Short mmCIF file of C-alpha atoms in Angstrom, two decimals:
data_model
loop_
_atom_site.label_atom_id
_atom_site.label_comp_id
_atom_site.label_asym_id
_atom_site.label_seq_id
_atom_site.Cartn_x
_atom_site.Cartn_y
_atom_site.Cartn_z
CA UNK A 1 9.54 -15.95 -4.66
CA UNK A 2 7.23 -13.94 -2.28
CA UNK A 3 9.04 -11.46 -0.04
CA UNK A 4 6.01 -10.84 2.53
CA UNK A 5 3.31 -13.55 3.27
CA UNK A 6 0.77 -13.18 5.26
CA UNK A 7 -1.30 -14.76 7.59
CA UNK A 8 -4.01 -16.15 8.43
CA UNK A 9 -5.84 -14.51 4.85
CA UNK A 10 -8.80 -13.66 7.14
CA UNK A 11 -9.76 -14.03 11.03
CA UNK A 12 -12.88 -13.62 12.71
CA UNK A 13 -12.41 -13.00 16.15
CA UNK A 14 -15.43 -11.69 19.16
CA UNK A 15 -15.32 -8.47 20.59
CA UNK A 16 -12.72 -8.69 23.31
CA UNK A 17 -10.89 -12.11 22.08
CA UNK A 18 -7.22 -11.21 21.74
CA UNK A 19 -5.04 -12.67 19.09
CA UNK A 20 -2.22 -11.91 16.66
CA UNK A 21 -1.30 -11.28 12.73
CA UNK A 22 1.49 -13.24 11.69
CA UNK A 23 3.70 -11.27 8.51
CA UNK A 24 6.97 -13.50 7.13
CA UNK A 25 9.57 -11.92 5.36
CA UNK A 26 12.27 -13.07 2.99
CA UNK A 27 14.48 -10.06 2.25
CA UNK A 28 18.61 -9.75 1.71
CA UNK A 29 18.98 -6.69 4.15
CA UNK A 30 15.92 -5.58 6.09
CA UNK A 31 15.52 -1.80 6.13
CA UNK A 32 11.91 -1.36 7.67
CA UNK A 33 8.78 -3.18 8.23
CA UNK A 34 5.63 -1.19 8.32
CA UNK A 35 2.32 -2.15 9.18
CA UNK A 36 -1.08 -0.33 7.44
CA UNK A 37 -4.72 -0.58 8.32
CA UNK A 38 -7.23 -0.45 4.90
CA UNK A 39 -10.66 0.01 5.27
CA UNK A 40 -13.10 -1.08 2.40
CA UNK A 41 -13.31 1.84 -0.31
CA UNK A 42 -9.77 3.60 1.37
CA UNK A 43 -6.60 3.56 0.97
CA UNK A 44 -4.18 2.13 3.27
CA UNK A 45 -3.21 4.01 6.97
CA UNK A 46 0.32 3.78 7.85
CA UNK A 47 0.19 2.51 11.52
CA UNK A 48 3.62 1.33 12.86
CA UNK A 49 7.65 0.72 11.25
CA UNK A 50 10.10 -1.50 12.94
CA UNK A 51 13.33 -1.72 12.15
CA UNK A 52 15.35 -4.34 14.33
CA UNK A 53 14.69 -7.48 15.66
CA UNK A 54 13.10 -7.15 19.17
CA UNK A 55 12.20 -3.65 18.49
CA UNK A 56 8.19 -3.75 19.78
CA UNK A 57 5.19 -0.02 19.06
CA UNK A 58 2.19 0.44 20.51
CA UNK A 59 -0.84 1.98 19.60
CA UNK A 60 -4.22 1.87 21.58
CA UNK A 61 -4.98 -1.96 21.32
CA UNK A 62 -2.20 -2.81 18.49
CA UNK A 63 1.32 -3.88 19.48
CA UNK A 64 4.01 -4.93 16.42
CA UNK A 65 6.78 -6.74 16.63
CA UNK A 66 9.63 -7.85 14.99
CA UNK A 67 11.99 -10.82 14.70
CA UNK A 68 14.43 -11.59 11.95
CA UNK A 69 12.19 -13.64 9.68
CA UNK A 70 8.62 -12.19 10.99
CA UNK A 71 6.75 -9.72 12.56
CA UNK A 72 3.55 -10.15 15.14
CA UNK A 73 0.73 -7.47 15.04
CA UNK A 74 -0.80 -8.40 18.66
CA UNK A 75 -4.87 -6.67 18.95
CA UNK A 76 -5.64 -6.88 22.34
CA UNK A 77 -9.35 -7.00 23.44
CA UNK A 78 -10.23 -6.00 20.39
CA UNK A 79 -13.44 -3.99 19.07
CA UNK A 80 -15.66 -3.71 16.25
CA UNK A 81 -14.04 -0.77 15.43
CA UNK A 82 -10.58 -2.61 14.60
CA UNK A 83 -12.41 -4.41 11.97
CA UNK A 84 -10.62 -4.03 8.47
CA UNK A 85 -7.64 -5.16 6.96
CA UNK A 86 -4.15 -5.07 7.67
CA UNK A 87 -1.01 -4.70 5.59
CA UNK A 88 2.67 -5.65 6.11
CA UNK A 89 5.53 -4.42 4.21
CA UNK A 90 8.99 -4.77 4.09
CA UNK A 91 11.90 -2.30 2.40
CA UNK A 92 14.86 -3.78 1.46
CA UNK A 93 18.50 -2.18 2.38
CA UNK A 94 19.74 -2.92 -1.37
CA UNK A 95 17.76 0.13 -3.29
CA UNK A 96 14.77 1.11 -2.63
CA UNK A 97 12.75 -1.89 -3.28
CA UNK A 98 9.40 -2.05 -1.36
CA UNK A 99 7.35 -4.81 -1.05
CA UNK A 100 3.26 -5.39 0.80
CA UNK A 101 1.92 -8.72 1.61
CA UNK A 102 -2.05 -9.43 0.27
CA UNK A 103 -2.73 -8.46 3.71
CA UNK A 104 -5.22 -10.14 6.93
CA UNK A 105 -9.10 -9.43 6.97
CA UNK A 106 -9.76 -8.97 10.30
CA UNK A 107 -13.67 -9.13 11.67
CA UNK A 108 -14.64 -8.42 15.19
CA UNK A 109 -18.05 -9.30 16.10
CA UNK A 110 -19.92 -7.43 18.46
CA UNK B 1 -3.94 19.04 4.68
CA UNK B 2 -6.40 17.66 2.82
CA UNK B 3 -4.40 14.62 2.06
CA UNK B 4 -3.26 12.57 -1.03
CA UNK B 5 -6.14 13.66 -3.60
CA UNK B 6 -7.14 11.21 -6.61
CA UNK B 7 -8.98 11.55 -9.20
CA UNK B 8 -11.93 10.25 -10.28
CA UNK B 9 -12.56 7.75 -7.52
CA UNK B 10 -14.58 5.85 -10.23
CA UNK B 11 -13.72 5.01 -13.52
CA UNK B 12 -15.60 2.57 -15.98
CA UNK B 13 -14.26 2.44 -19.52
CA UNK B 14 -14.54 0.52 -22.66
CA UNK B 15 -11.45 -2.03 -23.71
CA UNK B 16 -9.17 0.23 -25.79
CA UNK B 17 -10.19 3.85 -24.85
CA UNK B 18 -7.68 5.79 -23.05
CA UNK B 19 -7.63 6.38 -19.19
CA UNK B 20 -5.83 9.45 -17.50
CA UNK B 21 -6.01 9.36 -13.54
CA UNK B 22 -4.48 12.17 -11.33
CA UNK B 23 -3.51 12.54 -8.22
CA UNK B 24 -2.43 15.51 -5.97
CA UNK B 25 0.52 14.91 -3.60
CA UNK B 26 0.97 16.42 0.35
CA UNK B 27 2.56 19.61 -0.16
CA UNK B 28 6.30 19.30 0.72
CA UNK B 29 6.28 15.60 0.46
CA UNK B 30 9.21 14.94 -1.93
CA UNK B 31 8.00 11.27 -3.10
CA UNK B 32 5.37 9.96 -5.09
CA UNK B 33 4.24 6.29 -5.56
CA UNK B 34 1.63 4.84 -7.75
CA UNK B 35 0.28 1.43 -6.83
CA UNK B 36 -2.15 -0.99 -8.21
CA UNK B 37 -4.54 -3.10 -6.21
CA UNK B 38 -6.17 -6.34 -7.15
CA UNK B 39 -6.98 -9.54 -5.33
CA UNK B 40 -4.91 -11.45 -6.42
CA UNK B 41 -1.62 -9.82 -6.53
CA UNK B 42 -2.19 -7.19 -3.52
CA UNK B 43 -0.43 -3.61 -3.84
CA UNK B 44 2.19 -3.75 -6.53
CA UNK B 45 4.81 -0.59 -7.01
CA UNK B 46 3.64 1.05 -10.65
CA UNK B 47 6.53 3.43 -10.28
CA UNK B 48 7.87 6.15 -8.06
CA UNK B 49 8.98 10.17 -8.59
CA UNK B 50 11.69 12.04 -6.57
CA UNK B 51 11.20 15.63 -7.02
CA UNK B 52 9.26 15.34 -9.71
CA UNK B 53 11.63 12.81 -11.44
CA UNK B 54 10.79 9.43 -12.20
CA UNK B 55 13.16 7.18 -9.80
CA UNK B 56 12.38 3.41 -10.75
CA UNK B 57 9.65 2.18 -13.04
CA UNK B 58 10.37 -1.15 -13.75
CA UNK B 59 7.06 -2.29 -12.60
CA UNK B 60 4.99 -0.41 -15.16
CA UNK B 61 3.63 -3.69 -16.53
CA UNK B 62 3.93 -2.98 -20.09
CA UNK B 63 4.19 0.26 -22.64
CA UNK B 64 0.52 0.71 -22.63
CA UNK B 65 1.61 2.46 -19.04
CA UNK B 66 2.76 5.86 -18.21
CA UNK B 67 3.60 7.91 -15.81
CA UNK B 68 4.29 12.00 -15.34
CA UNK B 69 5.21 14.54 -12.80
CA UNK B 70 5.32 17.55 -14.41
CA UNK B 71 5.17 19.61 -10.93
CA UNK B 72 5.56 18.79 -7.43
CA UNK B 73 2.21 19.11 -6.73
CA UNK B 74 0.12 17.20 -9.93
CA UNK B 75 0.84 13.91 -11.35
CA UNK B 76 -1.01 11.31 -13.72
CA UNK B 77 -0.78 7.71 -14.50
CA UNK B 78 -1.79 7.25 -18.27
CA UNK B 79 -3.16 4.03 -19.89
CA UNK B 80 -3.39 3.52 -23.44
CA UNK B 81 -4.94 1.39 -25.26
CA UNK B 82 -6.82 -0.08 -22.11
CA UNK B 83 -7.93 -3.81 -21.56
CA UNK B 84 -9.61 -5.55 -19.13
CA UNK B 85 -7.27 -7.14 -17.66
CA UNK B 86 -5.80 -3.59 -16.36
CA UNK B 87 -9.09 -3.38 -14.03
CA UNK B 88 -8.26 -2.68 -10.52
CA UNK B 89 -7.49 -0.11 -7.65
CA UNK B 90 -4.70 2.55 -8.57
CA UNK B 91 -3.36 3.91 -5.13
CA UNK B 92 -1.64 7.46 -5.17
CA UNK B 93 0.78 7.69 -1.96
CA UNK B 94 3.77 10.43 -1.09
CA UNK B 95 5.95 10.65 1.12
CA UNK B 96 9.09 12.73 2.86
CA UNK B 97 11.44 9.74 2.46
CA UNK B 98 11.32 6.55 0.67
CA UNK B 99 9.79 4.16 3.60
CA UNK B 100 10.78 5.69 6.59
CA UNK B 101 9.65 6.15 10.29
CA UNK B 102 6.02 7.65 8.88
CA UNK B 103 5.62 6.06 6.33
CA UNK B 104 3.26 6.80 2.93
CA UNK B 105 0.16 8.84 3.14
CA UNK B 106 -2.14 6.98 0.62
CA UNK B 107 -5.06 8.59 -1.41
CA UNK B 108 -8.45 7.06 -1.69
CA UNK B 109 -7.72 5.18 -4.44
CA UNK B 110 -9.16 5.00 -8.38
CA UNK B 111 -11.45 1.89 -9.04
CA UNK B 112 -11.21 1.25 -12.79
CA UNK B 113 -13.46 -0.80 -14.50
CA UNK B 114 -12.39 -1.87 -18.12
CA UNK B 115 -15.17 -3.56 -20.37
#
């Protein structure tokens, strides 16, 4: 059973048209939820963690937030710039289990 | 800091040979993670050190894998006999904590190429 999915798998958006990243979760306890940015050839960025429900971070023109069962990664008026793809995972409160989605390709067109 | 440094960044190797990659943690950070990257499957948890201890390795997929610390600052990720089926990205990461409200600095990554 997948703990994180992910979606949509990829999204094309133009520059400026807002939308959001949808990451489910299925966990027994829900420590954290972190977001990461991955450029082609790099490793993963950390970006943002959340850990309750209704708990919301901002950075630049990427807002996260998190319910019980999902999280939201909101790019508003996005750029070319913001192109890559991003990563959701959750930690669970029973040990130390850690767990990443496959991730949304994200592609803004100028 | 320089980062989370891997080495090589490339690796192309025949089915069977051995493969030895490396990777240099933040200075201070008290975690280490090695991850593996494919398409399909997304990052998957190798294993993970704690002060140069190995903390959980129960997704090493199979004996062919291992894994040391032997300082807090150098660690390697052995594979032996290699197939191609172990092709992929091998991600390096450390951290203060496990998770936490930074969470993991990543290196560049490994692509290895089995043939």
């Amino acid at each position: 059973e997948d703990q994180v999915t992910q979606s949509p798998e990829a999204l094309r958006l133009q520059e400026g048209e807002s939308s959001s990243l949808n990451c489910s979760y299925t966990v027994s306890g829900l420590r954290g939820l972190f977001w990461y940015r991955q450029d082609p050839g790099k490793g993963p960025e950390f970006l943002f963690t959340l850990y309750s429900a209704g708990e919301e971070k901002e950075k630049e023109r990427l807002k996260a937030t998190l319910t019980k069962k999902e999280s939201f990664l909101h790019i508003t008026a996005p750029k070319p710039e913001d192109s890559a793809t991003y990563l959701c995972a959750v930690q669970e409160t029973t040990g130390n289990q850690f767990y990443f989605g496959t991730g949304t390709s994200l592609t803004v067109i100028p | 800091d320089a980062g989370v440094i891997q080495s090589p960044r490339h690796e192309v190797t025949e089915m069977g040979q051995e493969v030895t990659l490396r990777c240099k943690p933040i200075s201070g950070h008290d975690y280490l993670f090695w991850y593996r990257q494919t398409m399909m499957r997304g990052l998957e948890l190798l294993i993970y050190f704690n002060n140069n201890v190995p903390i959980d390795d129960s997704g090493m997929p199979e004996d062919r894998f291992s894994a040391k610390m032997p300082n807090a600052s150098f660690s390697t990720l052995k594979i032996q006999p290699s197939e191609p089926r172990d092709s992929a990205v091998y991600f390096c990461a450390s951290s203060f904590v496990v998770g936490g409200a930074s969470g993991y600095t990543f290196g560049s990554g490994t692509r290895l190429t089995v043939v």
